[in-house]
Short mmCIF file of C-alpha atoms and ligand atoms in Angstrom, two decimals:
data_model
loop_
_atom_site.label_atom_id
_atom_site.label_comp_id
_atom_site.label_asym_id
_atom_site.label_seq_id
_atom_site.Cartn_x
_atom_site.Cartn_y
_atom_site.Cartn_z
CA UNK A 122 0.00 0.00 0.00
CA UNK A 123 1.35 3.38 -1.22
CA UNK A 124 0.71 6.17 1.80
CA UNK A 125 -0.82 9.59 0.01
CA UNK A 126 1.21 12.70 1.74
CA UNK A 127 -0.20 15.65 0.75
CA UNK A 128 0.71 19.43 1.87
CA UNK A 129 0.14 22.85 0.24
CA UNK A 130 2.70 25.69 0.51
CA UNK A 131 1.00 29.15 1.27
CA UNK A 132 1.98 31.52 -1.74
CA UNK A 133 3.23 34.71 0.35
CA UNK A 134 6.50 35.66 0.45
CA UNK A 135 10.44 34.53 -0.68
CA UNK A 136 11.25 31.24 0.47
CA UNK A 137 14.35 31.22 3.12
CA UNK A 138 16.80 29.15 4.86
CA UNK A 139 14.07 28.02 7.69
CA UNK A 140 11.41 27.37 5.57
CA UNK A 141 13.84 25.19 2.97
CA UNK A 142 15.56 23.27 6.22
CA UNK A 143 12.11 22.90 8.40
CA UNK A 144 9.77 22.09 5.21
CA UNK A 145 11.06 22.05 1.42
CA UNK A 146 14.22 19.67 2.37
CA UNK A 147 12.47 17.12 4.64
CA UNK A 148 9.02 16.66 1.99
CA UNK A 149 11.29 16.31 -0.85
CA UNK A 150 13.10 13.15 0.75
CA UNK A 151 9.85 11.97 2.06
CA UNK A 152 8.95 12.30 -1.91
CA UNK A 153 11.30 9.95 -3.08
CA UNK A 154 10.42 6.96 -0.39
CA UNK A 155 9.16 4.06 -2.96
CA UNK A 156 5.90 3.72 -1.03
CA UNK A 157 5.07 7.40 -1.00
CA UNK A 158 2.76 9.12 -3.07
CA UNK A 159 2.86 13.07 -2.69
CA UNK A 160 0.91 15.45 -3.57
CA UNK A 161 2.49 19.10 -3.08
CA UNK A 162 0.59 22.23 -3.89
CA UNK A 163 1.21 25.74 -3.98
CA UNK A 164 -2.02 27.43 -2.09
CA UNK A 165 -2.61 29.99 -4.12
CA UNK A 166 -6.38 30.76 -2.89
CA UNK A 167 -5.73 30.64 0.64
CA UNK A 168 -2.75 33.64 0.16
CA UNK A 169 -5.58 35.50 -1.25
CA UNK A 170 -6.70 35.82 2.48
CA UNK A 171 -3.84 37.65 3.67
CA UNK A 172 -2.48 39.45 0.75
CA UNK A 173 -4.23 42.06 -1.69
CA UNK A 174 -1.23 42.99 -3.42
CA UNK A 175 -1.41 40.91 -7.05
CA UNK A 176 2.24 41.58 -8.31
CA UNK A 177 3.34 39.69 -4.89
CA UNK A 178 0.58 36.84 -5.06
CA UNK A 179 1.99 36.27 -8.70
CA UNK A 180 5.82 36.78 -7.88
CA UNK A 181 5.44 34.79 -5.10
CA UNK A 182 3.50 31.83 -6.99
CA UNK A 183 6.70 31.88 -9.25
CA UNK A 184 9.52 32.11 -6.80
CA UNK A 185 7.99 29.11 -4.67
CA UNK A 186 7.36 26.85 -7.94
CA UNK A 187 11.08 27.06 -9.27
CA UNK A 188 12.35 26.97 -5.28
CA UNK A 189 10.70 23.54 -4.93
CA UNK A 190 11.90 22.51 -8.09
CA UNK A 191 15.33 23.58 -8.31
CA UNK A 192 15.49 21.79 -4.66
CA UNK A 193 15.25 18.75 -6.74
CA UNK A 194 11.17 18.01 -6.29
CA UNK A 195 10.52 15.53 -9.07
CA UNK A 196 7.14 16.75 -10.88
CA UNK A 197 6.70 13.07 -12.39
CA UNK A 198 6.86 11.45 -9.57
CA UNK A 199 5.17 13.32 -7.06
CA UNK A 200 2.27 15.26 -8.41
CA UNK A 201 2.88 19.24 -8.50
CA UNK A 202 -0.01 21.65 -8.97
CA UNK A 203 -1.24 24.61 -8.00
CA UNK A 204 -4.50 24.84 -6.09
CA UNK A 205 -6.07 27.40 -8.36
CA UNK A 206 -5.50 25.38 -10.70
CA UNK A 207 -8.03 22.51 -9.93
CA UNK A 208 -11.50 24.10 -9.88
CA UNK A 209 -12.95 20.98 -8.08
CA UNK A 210 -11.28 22.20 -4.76
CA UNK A 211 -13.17 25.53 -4.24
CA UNK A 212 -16.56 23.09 -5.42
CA UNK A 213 -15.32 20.61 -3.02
CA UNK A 214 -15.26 23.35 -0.55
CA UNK A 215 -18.81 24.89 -0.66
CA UNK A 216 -19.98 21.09 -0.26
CA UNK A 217 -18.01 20.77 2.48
CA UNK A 218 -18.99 24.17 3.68
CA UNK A 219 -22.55 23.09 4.04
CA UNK A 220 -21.78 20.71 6.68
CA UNK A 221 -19.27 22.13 8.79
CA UNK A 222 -20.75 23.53 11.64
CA UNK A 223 -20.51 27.22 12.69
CA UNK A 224 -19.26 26.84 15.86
CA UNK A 225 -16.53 24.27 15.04
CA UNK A 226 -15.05 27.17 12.65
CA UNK A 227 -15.60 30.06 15.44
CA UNK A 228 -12.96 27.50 17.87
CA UNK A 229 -9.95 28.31 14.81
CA UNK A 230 -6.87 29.25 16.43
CA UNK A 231 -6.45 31.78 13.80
CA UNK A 232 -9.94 33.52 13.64
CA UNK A 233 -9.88 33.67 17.46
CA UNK A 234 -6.60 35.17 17.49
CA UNK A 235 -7.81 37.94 15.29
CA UNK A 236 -11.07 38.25 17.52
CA UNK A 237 -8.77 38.27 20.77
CA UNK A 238 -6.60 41.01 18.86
CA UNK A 239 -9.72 43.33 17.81
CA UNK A 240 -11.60 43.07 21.66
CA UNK A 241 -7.97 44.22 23.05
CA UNK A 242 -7.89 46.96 21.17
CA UNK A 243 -11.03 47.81 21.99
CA UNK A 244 -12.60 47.32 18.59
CA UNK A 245 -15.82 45.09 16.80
CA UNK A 246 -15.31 41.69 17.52
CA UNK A 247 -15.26 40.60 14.08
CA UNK A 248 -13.31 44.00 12.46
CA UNK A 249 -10.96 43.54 9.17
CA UNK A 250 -12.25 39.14 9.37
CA UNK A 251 -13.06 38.25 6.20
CA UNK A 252 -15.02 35.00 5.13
CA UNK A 253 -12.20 33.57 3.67
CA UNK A 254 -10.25 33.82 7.00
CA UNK A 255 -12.87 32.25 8.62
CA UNK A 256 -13.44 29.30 6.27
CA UNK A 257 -9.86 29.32 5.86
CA UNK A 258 -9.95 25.93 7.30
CA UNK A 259 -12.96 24.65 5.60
CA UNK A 260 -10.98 25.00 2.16
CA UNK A 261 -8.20 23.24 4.08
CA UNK A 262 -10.02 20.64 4.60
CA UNK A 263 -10.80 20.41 0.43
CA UNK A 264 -7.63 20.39 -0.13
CA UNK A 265 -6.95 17.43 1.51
CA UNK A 266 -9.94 15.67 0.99
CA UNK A 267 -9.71 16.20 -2.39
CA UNK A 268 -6.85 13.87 -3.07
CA UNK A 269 -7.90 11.12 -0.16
CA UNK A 270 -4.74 11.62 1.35
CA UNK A 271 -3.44 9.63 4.77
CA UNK A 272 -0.57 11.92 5.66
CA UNK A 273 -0.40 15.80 5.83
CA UNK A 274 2.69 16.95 6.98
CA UNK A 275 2.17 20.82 8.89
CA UNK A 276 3.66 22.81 11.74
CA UNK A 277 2.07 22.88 14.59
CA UNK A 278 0.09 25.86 14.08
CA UNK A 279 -1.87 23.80 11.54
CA UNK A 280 -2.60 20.50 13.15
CA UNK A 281 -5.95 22.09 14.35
CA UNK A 282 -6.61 22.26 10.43
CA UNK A 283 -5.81 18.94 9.51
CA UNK A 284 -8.53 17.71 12.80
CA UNK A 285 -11.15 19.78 11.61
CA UNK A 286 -10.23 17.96 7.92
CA UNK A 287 -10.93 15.28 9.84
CA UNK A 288 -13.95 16.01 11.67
CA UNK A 289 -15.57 17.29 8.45
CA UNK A 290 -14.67 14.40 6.66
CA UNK A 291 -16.52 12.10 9.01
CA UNK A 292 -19.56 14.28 9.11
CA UNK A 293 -19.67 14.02 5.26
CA UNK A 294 -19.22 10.16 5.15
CA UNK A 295 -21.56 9.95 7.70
CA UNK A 296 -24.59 12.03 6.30
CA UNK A 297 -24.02 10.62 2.51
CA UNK A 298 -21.68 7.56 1.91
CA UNK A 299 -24.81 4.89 2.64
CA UNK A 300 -21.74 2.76 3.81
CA UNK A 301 -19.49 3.96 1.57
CA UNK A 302 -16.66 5.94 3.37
CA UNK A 303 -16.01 8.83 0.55
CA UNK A 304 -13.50 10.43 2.46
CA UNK A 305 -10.11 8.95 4.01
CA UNK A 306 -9.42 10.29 7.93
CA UNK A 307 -6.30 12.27 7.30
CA UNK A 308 -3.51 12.39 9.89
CA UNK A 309 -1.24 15.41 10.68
CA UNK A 310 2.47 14.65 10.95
CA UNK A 311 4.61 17.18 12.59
CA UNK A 312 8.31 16.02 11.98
CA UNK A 313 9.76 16.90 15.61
CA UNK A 314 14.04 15.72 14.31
CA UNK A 315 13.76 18.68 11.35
CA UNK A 316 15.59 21.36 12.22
CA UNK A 317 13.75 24.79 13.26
CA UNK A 318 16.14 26.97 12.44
CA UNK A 319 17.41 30.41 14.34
CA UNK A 320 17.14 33.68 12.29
CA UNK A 321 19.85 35.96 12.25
CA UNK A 322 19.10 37.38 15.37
CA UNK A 323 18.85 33.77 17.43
CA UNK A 324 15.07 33.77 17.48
CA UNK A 325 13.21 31.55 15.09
CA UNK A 326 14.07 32.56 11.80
CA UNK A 327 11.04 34.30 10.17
CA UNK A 328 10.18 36.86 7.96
CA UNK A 329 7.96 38.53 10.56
CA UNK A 330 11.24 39.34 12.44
CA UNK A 331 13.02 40.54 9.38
CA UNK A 332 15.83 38.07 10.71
CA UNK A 333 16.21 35.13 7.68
CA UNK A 334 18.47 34.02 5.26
CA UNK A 335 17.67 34.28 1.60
CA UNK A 336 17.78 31.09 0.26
CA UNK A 337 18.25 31.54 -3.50
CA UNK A 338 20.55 35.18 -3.02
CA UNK A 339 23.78 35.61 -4.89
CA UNK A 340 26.68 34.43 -2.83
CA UNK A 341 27.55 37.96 -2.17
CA UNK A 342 23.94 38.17 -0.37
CA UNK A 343 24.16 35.10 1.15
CA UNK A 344 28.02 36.23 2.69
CA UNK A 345 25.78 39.52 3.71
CA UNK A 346 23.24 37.85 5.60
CA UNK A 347 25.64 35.91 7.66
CA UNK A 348 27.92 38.77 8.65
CA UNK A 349 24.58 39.94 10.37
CA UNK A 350 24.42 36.94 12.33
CA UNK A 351 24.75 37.71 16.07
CA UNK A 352 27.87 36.60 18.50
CA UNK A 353 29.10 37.31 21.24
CA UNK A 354 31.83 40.15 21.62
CA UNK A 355 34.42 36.93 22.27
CA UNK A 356 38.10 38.16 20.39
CA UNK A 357 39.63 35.05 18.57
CA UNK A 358 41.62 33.17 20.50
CA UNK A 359 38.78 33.62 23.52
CA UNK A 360 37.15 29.66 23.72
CA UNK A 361 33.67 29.99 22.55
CA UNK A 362 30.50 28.11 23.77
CA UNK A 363 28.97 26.40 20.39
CA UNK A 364 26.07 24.79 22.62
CA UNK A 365 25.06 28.98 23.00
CA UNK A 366 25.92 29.98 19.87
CA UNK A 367 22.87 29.93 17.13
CA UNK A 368 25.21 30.04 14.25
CA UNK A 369 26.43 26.83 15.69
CA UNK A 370 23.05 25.70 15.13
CA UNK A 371 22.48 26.97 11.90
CA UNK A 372 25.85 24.83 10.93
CA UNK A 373 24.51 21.61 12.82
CA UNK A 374 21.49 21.92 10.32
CA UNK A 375 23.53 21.33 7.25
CA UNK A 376 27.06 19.98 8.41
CA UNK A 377 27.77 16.06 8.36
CA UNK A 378 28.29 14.65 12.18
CA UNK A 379 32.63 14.83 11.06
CA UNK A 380 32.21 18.67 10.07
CA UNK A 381 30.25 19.25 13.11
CA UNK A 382 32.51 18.04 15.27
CA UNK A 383 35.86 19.54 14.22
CA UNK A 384 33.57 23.22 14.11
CA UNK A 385 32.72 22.45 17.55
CA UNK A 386 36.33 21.66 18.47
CA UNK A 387 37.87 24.54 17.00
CA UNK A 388 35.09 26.88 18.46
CA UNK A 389 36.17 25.64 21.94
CA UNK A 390 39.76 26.28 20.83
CA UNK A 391 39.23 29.98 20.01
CA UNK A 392 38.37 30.14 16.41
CA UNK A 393 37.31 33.85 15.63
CA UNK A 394 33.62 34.66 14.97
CA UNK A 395 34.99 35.86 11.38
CA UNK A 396 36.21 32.43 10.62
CA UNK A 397 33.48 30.84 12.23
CA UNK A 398 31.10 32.93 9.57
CA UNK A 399 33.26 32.22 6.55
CA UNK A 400 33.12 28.57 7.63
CA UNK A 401 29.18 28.81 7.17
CA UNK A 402 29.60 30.71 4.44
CA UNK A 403 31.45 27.63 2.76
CA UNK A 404 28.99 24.89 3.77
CA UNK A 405 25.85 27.05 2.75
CA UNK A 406 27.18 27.86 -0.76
CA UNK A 407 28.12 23.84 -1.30
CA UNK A 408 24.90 22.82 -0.18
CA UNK A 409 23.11 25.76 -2.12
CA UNK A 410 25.20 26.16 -4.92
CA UNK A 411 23.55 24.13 -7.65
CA UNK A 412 20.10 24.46 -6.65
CA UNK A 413 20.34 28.40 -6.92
CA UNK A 414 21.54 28.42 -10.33
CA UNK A 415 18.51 25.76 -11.34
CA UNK A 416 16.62 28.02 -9.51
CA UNK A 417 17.89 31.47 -11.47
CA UNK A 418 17.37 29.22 -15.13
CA UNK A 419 13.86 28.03 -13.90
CA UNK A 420 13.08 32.11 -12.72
CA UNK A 421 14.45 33.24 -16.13
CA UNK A 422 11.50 30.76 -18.33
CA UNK A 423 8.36 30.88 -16.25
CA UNK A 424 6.87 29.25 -19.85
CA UNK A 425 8.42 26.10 -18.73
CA UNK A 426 7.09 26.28 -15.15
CA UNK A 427 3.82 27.10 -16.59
CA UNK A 428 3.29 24.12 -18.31
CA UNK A 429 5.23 21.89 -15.52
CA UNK A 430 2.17 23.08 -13.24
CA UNK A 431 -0.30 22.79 -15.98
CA UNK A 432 0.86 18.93 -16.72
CA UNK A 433 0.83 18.54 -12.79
CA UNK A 434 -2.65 20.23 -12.78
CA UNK A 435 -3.56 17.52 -15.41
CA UNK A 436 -2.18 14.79 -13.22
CA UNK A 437 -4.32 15.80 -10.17
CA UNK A 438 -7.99 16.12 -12.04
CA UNK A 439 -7.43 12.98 -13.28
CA UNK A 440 -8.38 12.28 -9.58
CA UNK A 441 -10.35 15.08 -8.59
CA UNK A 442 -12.74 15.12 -11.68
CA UNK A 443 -14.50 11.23 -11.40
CA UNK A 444 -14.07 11.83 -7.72
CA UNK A 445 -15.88 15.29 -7.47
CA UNK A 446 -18.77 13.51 -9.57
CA UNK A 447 -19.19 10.71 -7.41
CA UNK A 448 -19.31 13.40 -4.28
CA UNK A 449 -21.93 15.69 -6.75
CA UNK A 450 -24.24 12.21 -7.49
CA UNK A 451 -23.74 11.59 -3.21
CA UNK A 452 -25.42 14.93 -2.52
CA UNK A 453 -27.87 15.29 -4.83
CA UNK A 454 -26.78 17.06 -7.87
CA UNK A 455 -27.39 14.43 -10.31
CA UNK A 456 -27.75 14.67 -14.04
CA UNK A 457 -31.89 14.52 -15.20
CA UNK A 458 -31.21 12.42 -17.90
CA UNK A 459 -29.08 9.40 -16.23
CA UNK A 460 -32.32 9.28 -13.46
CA UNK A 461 -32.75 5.83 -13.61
CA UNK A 462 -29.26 4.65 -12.63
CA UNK A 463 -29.48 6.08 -9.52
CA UNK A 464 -30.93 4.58 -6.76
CA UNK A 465 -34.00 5.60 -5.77
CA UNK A 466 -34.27 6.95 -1.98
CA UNK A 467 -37.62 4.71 -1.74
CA UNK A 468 -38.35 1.87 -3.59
CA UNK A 469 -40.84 1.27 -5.65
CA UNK A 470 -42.39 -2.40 -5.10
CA UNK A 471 -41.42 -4.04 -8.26
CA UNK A 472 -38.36 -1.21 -8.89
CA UNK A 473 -34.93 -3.36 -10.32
CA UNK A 474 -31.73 -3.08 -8.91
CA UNK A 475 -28.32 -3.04 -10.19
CA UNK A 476 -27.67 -7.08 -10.77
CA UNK A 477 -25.61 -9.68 -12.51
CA UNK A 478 -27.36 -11.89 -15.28
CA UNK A 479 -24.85 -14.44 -16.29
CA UNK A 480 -25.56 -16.61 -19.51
CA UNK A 481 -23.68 -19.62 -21.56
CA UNK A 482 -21.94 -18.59 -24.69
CA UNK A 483 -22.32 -20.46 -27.48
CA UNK A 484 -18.29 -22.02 -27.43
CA UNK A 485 -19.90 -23.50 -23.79
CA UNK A 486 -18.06 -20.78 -21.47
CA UNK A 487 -20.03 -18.86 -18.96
CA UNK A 488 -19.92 -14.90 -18.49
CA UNK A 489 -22.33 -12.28 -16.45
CA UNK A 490 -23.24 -9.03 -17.31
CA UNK A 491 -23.36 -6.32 -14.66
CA UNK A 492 -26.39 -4.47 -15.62
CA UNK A 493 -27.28 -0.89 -14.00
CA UNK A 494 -30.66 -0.47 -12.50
CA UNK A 495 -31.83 0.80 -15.74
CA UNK A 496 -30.49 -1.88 -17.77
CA UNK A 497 -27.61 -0.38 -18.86
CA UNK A 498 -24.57 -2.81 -19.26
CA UNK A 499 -22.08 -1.63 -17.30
CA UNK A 500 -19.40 -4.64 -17.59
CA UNK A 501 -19.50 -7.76 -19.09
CA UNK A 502 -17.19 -10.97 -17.37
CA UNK A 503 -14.13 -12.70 -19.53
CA UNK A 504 -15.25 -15.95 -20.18
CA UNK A 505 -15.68 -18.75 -17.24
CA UNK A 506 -15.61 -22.34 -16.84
CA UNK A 507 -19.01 -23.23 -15.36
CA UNK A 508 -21.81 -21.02 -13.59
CA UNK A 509 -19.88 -21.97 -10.43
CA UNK A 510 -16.96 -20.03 -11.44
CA UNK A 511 -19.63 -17.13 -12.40
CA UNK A 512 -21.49 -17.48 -8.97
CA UNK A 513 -18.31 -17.18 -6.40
CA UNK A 514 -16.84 -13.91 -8.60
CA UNK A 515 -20.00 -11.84 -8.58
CA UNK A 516 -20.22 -12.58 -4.75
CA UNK A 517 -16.64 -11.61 -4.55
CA UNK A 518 -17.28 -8.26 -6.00
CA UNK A 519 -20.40 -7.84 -4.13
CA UNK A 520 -18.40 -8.55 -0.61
CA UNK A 521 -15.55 -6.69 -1.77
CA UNK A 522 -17.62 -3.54 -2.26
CA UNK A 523 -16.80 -0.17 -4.15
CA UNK A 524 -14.00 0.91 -1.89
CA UNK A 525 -12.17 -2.29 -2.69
CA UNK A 526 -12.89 -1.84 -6.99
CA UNK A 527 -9.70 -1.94 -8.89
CA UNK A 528 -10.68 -0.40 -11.86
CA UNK A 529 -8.36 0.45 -14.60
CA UNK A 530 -8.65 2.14 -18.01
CA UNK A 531 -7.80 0.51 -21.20
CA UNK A 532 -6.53 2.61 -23.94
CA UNK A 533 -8.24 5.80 -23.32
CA UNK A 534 -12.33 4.10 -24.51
CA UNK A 535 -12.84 1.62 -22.25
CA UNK A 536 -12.02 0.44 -18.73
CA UNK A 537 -12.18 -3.01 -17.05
CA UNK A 538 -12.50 -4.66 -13.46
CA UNK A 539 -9.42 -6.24 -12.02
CA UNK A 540 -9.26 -9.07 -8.88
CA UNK A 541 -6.21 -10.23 -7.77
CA UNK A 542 -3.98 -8.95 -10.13
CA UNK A 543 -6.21 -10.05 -12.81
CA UNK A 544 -8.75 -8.49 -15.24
CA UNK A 545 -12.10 -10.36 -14.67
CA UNK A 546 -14.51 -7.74 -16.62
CA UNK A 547 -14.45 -5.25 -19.18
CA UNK A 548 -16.75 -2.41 -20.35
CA UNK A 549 -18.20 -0.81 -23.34
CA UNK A 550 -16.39 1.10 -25.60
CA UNK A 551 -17.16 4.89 -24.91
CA UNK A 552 -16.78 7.96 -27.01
CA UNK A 553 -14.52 9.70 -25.11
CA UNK A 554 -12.97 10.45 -21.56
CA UNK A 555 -15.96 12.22 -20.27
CA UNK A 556 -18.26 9.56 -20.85
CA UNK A 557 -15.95 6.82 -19.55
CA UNK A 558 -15.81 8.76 -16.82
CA UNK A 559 -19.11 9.01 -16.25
CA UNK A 560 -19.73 5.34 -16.91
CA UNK A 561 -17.34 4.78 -14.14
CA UNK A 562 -18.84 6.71 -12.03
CA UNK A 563 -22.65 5.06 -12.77
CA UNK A 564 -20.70 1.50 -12.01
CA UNK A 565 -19.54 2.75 -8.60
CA UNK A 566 -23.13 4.25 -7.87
CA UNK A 567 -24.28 -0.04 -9.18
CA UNK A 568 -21.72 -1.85 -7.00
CA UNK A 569 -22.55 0.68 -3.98
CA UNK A 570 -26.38 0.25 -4.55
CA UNK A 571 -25.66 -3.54 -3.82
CA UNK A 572 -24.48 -3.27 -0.13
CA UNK A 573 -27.82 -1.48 0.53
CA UNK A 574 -30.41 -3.06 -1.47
N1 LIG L 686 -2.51 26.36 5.84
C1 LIG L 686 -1.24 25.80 5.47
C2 LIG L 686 -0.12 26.69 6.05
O1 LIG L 686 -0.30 27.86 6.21
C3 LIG L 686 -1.11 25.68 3.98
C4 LIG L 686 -2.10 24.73 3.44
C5 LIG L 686 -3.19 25.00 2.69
C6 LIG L 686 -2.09 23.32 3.64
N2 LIG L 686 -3.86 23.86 2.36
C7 LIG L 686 -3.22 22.82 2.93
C8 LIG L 686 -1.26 22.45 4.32
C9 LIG L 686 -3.54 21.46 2.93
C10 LIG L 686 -1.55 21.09 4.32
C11 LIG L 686 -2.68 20.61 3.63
O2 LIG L 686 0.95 26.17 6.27
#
């Protein structure tokens, strides 16, 4: 079993040292794990709560994009996107939206901070919230939900998210899977061995305390930035205390355990700050080096990140398109004309079901067809030796239900039903991807309508 790790990147700002060592380095390794199956995202819509400036939405989009690429993120394997990008997410959301309670959004950390913040000063409540920073975590929770995924790696700020993710997810399955569980439970996963790194001035390197690195500078910036960082007034020669010193920390976070100790020896032996700061200088720049000119080449054709995020957009509505349609059929919002295939709430006395029929051919094998409520022929069996055979595989697929359906597509018209690592079934022939899709989606409606009828 593969393990779906999913996490967006907020779109505001220049990515830095902190966020690269505490977040871009660790989900990149996790990415190339065999079993893993990531899905990273820029989230553009949710900066559009905190910043009104467009040149810095877009610049930022940009600059995080190539930084996650140049890092060495591999957009085949995992799957890249931007949010805005996939319009099921912000229609995910308003479903999801409609059965999220009030009161479970009024307990955000975030909206209560801004509450706390406005009373204190003496002002409305509710002054300067917007609607997106309160359903901020409803649209979260689409994200997520989206894409099924098990794993969502966050800070700690945001594991409140990922439980309300949770919470609506249940309340969802709950009020429309009939048995079905739609939505996986996601888990957050705070990594407590990455490194949180110290800013410039030894408190947590942020750009709210104007105190970071620049991760993608020249080397003459870079060389700047670290000249800032503050020491002690120790003269060389003077032993220093690494275990106090934050730039000793900020070398820990890249050096291997050899470099780290001979820096740690020769800090207790009296090396000067200056050297000390040239000697970070040097392991920065290696580690950087490469990645900032990929970076600079990526910055310099945004044509070729555009349609690297427009493949990876691709790549995710591939999942979020049948999957959004099964959600829309779950709640309601069901095409007129395909009526009859979906269950009925009531049924009529004398009303069919979805069903097998299985028949001899005439070379003396034995196949079903799995027939929709209305008839239609949704698959039809490869060829069995005796009704026996035909008997034991339709109650296999009737036990196995429709969260357990392997179905695959077969050269872009048709799909088929696999057990075992074996095809058992095939399709129709459709006309194109939108009606295979939708003939999917009809099958998963048939095989679900089986558990309950
Ligand atoms: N809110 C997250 C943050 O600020 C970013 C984010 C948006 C996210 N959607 C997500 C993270 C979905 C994980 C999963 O860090």
């Amino acid at each position: 079993m593969t393990t779906r790790i999913l996490t967006g990147i907020t779109t505001t700002g220049t990515p830095h040292l902190g966020n690269y060592a505490g977040a871009i380095r660790p989900a990149i390794v996790a990415s190339r794990t065999p079993a893993a199956d990531s899905f990273y995202f820029l989230a553009d819509y949710h900066s559009l709560i905190k910043c009104e400036d467009p040149l810095r939405i877009q610049r930022s989009r940009l600059e995080i994009a190539a930084t996650w690429l140049a890092c060495g993120l591999d957009a085949d394997r995992a799957t890249f996107y931007r949010q805005s990008d996939i319009p099921e997410i912000p229609e995910l959301c308003w479903l999801l939206t409609c059965v999220t309670a009030k009161g479970l959004l009024n307990r955000a950390h975030a909206y209560k901070a801004s509450v706390d913040r406005n009373v204190e000063a003496g002002e409305d409540a509710d002054a300067g919230v917007t609607m997106g920073l309160y359903s901020y975590p409803v649209l979260m929770a689409a994200d997520i939900l989206m894409f099924n995924a098990h794993k969502v790696p966050v800070g700690r700020d945001q594991i409140q998210h990922v439980e309300m993710a949770r919470d609506i997810a249940q309340r969802f399955n709950h009020l429309f899977g009939q048995g079905r569980e739609f939505f996986t439970l996601p888990e957050a996963v705070v990594e407590d061995d990455v490194a949180t790194l110290p800013g410039l001035d030894g408190r947590k390197m942020s750009k709210s305390y104007d105190n970071t690195i620049p991760l993608f500078g020249s080397a003459k910036e870079l060389k700047a930035a670290i000249a800032r960082i503050v020491t002690d007034s120790k003269i060389p020669g003077e032993p220093k205390d690494p275990d106090s010193s934050h730039l000793f920390t900020l070398y820990q976070a890249f050096s291997t355990p050899e470099q780290l100790a001979a820096f740690r020896a020769d800090l207790l032996a009296g090396l000067a700050w200056g050297e000390a700061k040239e000697r970070l200088f040097l392991l920065l720049d290696a580690e950087l080096g490469e990645a900032r000119d990929r970076y600079h080449a990526l910055i310099a054709r945004p044509a070729d990140l555009e349609d690297i995020l427009q493949a990876g957009a691709a790549k995710a509505r591939r999942i979020a398109t049948p999957f959004l349609g099964e959600l829309r059929e779950a709640v309601g919002l069901r095409n007129f004309g395909a009526q009859a295939s979906v269950a009925a709430p009531t049924k009529k006395k004398g009303a069919r079901s979805a069903r097998f029929v299985s028949f001899r051919e005439a070379d003396g094998t034995f196949r079903f067809r799995f027939l929709a409520a209305d008839g239609e022929e949704l698959l039809l069996s490869r060829p069995l030796a005796d009704p026996k055979a035909v008997g034991m595989l339709t109650q296999r697929v009737t036990a196995a239900g429709v969260d357990a359906l392997d179905l695959r597509e077969d050269e872009g018209d048709r799909f088929s039903l696999w057990l075992d690592g074996a095809c058992v079934a095939d399709s129709p022939s459709f006309a194109d991807a939108q009606a295979l899709d939708a003939a999917m989606i009809r099958l998963r409606n048939a095989v679900a309508s089986l558990a309950t009828d």
